[in-house]
mmCIF file of C-alpha atoms and ligand atoms in Angstrom:
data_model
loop_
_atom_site.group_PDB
_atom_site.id
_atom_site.type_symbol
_atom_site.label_atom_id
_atom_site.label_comp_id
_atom_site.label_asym_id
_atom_site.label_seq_id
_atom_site.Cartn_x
_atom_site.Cartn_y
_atom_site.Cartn_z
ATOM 1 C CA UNK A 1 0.000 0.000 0.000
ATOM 2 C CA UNK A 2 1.049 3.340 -0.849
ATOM 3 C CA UNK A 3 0.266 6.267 1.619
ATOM 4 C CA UNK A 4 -1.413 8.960 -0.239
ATOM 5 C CA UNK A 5 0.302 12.672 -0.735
ATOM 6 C CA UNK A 6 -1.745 15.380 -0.886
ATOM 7 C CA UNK A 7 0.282 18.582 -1.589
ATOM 8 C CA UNK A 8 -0.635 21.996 -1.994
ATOM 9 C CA UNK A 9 1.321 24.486 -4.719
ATOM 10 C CA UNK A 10 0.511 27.604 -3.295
ATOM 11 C CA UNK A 11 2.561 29.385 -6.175
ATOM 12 C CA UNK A 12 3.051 33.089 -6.384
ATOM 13 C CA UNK A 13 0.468 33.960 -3.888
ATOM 14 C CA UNK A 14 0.360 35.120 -0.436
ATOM 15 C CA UNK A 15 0.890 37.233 2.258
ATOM 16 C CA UNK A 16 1.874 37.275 5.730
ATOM 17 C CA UNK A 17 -1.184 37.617 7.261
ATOM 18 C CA UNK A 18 -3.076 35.098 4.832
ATOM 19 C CA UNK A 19 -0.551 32.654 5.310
ATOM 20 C CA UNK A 20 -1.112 33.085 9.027
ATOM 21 C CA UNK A 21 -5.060 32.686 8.620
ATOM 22 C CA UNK A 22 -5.169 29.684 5.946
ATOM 23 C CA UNK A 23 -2.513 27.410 8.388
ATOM 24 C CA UNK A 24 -4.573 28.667 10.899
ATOM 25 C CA UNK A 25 -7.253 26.841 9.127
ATOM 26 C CA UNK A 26 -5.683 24.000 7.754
ATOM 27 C CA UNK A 27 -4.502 22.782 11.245
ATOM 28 C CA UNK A 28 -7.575 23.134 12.891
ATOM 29 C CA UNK A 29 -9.440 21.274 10.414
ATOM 30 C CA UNK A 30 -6.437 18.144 11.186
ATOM 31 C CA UNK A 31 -5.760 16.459 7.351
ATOM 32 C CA UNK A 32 -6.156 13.078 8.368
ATOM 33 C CA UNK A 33 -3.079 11.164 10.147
ATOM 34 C CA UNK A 34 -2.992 8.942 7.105
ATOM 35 C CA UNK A 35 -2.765 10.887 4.379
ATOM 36 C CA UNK A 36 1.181 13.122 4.150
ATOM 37 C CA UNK A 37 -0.104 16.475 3.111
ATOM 38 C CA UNK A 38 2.348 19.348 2.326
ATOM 39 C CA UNK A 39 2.342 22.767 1.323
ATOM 40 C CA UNK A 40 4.487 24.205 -0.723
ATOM 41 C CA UNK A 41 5.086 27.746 -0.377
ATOM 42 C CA UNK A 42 6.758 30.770 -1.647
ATOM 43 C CA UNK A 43 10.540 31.286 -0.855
ATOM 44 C CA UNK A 44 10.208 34.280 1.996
ATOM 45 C CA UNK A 45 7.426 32.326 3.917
ATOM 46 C CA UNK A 46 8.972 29.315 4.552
ATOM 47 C CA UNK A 47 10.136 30.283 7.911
ATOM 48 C CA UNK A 48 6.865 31.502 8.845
ATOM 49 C CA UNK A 49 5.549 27.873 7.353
ATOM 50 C CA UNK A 50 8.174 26.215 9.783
ATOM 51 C CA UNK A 51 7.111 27.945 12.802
ATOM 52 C CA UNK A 52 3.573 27.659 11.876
ATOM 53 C CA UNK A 53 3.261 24.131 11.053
ATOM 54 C CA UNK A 54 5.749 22.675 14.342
ATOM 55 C CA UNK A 55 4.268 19.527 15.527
ATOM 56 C CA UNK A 56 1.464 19.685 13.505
ATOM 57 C CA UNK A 57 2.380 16.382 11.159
ATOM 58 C CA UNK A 58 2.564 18.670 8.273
ATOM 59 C CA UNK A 59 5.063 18.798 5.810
ATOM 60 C CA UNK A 60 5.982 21.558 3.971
ATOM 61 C CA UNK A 61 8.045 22.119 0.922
ATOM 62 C CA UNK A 62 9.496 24.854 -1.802
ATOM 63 C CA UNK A 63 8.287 24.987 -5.152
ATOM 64 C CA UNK A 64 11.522 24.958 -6.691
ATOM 65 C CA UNK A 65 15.685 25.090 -5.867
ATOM 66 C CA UNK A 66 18.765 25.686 -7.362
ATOM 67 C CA UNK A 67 20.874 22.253 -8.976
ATOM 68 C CA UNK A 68 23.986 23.939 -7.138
ATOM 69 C CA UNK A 69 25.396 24.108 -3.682
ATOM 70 C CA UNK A 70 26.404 27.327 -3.017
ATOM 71 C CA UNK A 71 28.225 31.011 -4.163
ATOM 72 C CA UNK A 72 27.743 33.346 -6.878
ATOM 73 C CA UNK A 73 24.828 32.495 -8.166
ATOM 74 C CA UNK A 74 22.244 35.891 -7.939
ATOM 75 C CA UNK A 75 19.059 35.133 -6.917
ATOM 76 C CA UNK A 76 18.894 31.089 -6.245
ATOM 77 C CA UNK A 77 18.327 29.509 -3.217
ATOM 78 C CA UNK A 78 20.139 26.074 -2.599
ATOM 79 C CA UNK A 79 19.131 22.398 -1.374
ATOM 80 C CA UNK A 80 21.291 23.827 2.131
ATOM 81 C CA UNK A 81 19.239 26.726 2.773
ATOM 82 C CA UNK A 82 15.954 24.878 2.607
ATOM 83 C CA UNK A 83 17.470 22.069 5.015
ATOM 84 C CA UNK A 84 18.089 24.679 7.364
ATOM 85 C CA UNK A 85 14.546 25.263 8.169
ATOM 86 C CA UNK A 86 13.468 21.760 7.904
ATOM 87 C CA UNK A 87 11.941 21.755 4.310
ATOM 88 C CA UNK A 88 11.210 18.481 3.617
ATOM 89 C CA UNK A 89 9.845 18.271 0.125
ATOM 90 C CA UNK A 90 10.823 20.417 -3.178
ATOM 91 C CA UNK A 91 8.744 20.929 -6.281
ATOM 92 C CA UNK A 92 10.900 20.357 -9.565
ATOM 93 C CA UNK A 93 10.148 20.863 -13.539
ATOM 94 C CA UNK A 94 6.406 22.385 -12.614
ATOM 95 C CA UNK A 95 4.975 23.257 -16.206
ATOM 96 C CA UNK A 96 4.946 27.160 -15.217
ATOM 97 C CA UNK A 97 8.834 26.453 -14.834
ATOM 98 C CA UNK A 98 9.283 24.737 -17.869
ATOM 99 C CA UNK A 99 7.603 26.962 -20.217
ATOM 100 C CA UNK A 100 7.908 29.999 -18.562
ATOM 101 C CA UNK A 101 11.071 30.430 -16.910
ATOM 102 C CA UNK A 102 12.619 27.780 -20.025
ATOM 103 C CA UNK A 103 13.317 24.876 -17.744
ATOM 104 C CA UNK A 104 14.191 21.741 -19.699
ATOM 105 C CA UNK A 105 14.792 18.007 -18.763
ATOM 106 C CA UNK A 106 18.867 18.444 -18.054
ATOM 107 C CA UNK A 107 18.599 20.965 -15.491
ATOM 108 C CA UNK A 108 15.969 19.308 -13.964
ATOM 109 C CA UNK A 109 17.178 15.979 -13.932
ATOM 110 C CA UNK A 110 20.817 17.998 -11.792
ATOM 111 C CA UNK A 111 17.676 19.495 -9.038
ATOM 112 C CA UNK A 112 16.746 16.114 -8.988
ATOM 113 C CA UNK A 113 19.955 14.871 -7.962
ATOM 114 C CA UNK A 114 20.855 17.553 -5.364
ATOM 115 C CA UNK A 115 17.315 17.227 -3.703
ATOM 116 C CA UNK A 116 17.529 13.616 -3.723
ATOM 117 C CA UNK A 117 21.476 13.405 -1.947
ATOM 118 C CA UNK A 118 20.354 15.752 0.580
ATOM 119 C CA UNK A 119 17.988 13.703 1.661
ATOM 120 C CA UNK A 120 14.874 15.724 0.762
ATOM 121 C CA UNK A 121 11.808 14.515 -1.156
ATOM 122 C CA UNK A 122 11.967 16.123 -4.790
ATOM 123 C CA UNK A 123 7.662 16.163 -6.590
ATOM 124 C CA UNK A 124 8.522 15.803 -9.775
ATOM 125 C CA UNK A 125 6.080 17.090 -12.191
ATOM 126 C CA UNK A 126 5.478 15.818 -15.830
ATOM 127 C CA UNK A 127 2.899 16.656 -18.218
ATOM 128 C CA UNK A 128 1.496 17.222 -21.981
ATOM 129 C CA UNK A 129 0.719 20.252 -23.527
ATOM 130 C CA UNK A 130 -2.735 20.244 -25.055
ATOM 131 C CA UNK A 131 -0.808 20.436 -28.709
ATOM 132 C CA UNK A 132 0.867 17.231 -27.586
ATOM 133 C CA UNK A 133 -2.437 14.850 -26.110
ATOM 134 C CA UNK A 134 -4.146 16.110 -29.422
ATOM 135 C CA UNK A 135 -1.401 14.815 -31.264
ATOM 136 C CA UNK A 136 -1.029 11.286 -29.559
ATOM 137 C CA UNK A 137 1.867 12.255 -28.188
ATOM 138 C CA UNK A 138 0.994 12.282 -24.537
ATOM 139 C CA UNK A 139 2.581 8.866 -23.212
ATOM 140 C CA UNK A 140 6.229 9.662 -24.979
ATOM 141 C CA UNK A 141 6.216 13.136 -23.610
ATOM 142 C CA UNK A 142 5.891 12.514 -20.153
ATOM 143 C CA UNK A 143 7.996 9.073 -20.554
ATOM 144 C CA UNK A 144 10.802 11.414 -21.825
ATOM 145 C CA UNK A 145 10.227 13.833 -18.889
ATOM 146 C CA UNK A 146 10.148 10.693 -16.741
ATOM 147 C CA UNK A 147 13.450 9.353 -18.308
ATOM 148 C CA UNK A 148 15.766 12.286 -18.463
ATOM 149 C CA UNK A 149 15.502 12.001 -14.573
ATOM 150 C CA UNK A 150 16.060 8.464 -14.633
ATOM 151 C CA UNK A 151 18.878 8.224 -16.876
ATOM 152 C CA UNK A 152 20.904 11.062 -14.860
ATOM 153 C CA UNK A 153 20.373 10.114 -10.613
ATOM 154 C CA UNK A 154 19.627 6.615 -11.334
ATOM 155 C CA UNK A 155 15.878 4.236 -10.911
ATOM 156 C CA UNK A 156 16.998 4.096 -7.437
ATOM 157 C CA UNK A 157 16.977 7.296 -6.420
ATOM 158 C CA UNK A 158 12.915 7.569 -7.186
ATOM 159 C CA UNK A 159 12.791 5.157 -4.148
ATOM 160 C CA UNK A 160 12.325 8.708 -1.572
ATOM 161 C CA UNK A 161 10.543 10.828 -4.560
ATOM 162 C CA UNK A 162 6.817 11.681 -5.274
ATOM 163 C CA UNK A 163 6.011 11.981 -9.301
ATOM 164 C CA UNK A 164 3.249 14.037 -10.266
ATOM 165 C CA UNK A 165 1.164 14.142 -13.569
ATOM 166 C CA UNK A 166 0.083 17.704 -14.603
ATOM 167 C CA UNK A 167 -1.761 17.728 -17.711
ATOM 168 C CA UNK A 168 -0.632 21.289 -18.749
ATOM 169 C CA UNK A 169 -4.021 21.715 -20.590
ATOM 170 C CA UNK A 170 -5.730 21.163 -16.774
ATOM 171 C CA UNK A 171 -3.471 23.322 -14.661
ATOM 172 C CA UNK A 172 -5.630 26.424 -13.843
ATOM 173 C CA UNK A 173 -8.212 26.195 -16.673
ATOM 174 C CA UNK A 174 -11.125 24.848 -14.521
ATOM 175 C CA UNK A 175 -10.543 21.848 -17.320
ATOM 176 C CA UNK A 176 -9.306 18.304 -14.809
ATOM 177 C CA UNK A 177 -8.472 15.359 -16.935
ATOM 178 C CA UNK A 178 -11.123 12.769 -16.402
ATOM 179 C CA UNK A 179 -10.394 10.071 -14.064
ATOM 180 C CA UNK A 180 -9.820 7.230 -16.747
ATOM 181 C CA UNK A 181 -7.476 9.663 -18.610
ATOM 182 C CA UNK A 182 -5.787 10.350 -15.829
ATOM 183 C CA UNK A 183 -5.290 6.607 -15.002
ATOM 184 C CA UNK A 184 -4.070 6.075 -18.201
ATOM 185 C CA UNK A 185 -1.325 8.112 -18.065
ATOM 186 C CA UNK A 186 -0.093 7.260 -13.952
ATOM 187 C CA UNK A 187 -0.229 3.437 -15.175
ATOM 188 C CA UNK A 188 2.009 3.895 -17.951
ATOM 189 C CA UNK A 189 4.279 5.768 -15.954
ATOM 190 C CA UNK A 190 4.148 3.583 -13.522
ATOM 191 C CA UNK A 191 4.873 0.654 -15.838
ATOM 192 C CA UNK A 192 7.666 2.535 -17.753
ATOM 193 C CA UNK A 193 9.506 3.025 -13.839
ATOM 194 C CA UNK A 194 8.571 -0.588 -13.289
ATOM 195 C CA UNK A 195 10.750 -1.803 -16.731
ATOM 196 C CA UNK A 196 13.926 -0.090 -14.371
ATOM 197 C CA UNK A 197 12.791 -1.699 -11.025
ATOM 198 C CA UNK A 198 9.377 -3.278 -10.008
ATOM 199 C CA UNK A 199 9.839 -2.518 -6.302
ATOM 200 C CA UNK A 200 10.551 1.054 -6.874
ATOM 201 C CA UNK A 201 7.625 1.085 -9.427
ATOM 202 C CA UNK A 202 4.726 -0.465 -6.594
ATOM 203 C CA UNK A 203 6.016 2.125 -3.651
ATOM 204 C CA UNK A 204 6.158 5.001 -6.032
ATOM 205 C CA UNK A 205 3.622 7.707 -5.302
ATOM 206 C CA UNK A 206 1.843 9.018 -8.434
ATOM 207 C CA UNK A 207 0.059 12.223 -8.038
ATOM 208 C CA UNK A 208 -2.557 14.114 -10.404
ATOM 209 C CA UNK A 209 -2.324 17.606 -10.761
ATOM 210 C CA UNK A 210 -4.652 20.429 -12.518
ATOM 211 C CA UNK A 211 -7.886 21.891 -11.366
ATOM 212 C CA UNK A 212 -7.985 19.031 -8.548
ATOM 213 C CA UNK A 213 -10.909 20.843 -6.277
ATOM 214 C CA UNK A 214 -13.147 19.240 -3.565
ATOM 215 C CA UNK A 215 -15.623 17.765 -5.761
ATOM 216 C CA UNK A 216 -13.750 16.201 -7.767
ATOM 217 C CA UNK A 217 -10.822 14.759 -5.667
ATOM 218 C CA UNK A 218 -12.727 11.845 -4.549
ATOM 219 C CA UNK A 219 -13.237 10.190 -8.296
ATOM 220 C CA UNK A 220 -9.384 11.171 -9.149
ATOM 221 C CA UNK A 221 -8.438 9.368 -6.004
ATOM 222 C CA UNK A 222 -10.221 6.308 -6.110
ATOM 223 C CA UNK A 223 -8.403 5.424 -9.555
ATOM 224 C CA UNK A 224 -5.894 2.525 -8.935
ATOM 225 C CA UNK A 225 -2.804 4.102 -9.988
ATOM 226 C CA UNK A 226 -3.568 8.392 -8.648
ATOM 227 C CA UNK A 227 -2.030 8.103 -5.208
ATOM 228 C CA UNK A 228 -3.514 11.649 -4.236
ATOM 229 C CA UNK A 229 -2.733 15.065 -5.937
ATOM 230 C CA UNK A 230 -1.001 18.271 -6.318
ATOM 231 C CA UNK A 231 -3.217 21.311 -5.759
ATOM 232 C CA UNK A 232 -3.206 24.911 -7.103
ATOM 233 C CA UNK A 233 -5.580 27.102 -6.780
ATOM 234 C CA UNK A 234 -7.949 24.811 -4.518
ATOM 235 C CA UNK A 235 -4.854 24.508 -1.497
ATOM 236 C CA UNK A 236 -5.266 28.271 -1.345
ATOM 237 C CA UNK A 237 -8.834 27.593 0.652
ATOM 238 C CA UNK A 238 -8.488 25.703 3.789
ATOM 239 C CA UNK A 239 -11.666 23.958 3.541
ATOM 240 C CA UNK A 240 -10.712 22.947 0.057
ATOM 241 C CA UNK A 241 -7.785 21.945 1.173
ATOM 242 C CA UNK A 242 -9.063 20.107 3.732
ATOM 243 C CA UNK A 243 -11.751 18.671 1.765
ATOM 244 C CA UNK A 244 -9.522 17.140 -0.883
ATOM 245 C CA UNK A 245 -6.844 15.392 1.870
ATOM 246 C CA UNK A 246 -10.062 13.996 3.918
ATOM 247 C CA UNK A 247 -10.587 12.685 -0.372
ATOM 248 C CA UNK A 248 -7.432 10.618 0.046
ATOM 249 C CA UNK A 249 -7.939 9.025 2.751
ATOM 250 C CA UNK A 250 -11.337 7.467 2.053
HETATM 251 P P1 LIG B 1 -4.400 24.025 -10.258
HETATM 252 O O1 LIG B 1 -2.776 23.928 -10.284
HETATM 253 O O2 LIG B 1 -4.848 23.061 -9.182
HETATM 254 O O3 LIG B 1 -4.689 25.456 -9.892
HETATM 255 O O4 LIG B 1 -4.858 23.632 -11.610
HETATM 256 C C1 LIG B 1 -2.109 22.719 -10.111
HETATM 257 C C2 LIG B 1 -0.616 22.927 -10.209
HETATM 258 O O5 LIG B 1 -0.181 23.767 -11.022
HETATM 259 O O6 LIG B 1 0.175 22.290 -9.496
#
């Protein structure tokens, strides 16, 4: 059995007072013990996250980090730096990344590898552009996407990692991928991990991301091979929030 992952992409969005009043919320409402639920939050609240969120049994992450360790480089924030507060999660290759900030598969795949050897748990995100599904070419993007990592830190290092499929076409739009197209897509990836190593394959947990909200969650969830989801817009409402964890643990 895998334990389900609910995590919550805050993105560009807060401040400190709403961050203050939706963990507020989100720990009174108490995501169930069995589901891991994270947030992941903007760089400069992270230490307000830490304090916020002590003993509470709820992880929080970044939504993305630099592939190097330390010095002259303007502007990242390193693998290190997020350790020193605790982080314990780090969103890597989100589609907003990729297409707007012109992340590709190398560079990811290097995150990958420093998130992974410090110990932290990397969610990496894969997904088709709309262009792509309409052109059948769904399964051998996100395969490639899937790969690049593989083929750089090794199948073995997927053993601590979370994957997450992100239909680009869904993120935001109000548009979710149906539950059997969804399943589609988190089998084959599954399979394609389980042609490197079976074990790592069964343990892995596959999330869905785009548009997840709370009345939807449930059908996404029940699907054999969705181990929970990765949530946008909805993980900026605590009850939503709430809502879709309570989802993954029925
Ligand atoms: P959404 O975003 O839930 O707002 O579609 C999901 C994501 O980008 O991770």
């Amino acid at each position: 059995m895998r334990t389900p992952v609910v995590a919550g992409n805050w993105k560009m969005n807060g401040t400190r007072a709403s961050v203050s009043e939706l963990l507020a919320g989100v720990k009174q409402g108490q995501p169930p013990s069995t589901v891991e639920t994270v947030v992941c939050a903007p760089y400069p609240y992270l230490p307000q996250v830490e304090a916020a969120l002590a003993g509470s049994g709820i992880r929080w992450g970044a939504q993305n980090v630099s592939e190097h360790a330390a010095g002259a480089y303007t502007g990242e924030v390193s693998v290190a730096m997020l350790q020193d507060f605790g982080c314990s999660h780090v969103i890597l290759g989100h589609s907003e990344r990729r297409s707007l900030f012109a992340e590709q598969d190398p560079g990811i795949a290097e995150k990958f590898v420093a998130v992974t050897a410090a110990g932290l748990t990397p969610i990496l995100c894969v997904g088709e552009t709309l262009e792509q599904r309409e052109a059948g070419a769904t399964g051998q993007v996100v395969e490639q996407q899937l790969m690049a990592v593989i083929q750089r830190a090794g199948v073995a290092a997927l053993a601590g990692a979370v994957l997450a499929y992100e239909p680009v076409w869904a993120i935001g739009t109000g548009r979710t991928a149906t539950p059997e197209q969804a399943q589609a897509v988190h089998a084959a990836l599954r399979a394609r991990v389980a042609q490197e190593d079976a074990a790592v394959a069964a343990k892995l947990p596959i999330l869905y991301g785009g548009s997840v909200k709370a009345d939807n969650a449930a059908e996404l969830f029940a699907c054999e091979d969705i181990d929970g989801g990765l949530i946008g817009g909805a993980s900026l409402k605590a009850d939503d929030f709430l809502q879709i964890c309570r989802a993954a643990a029925a």
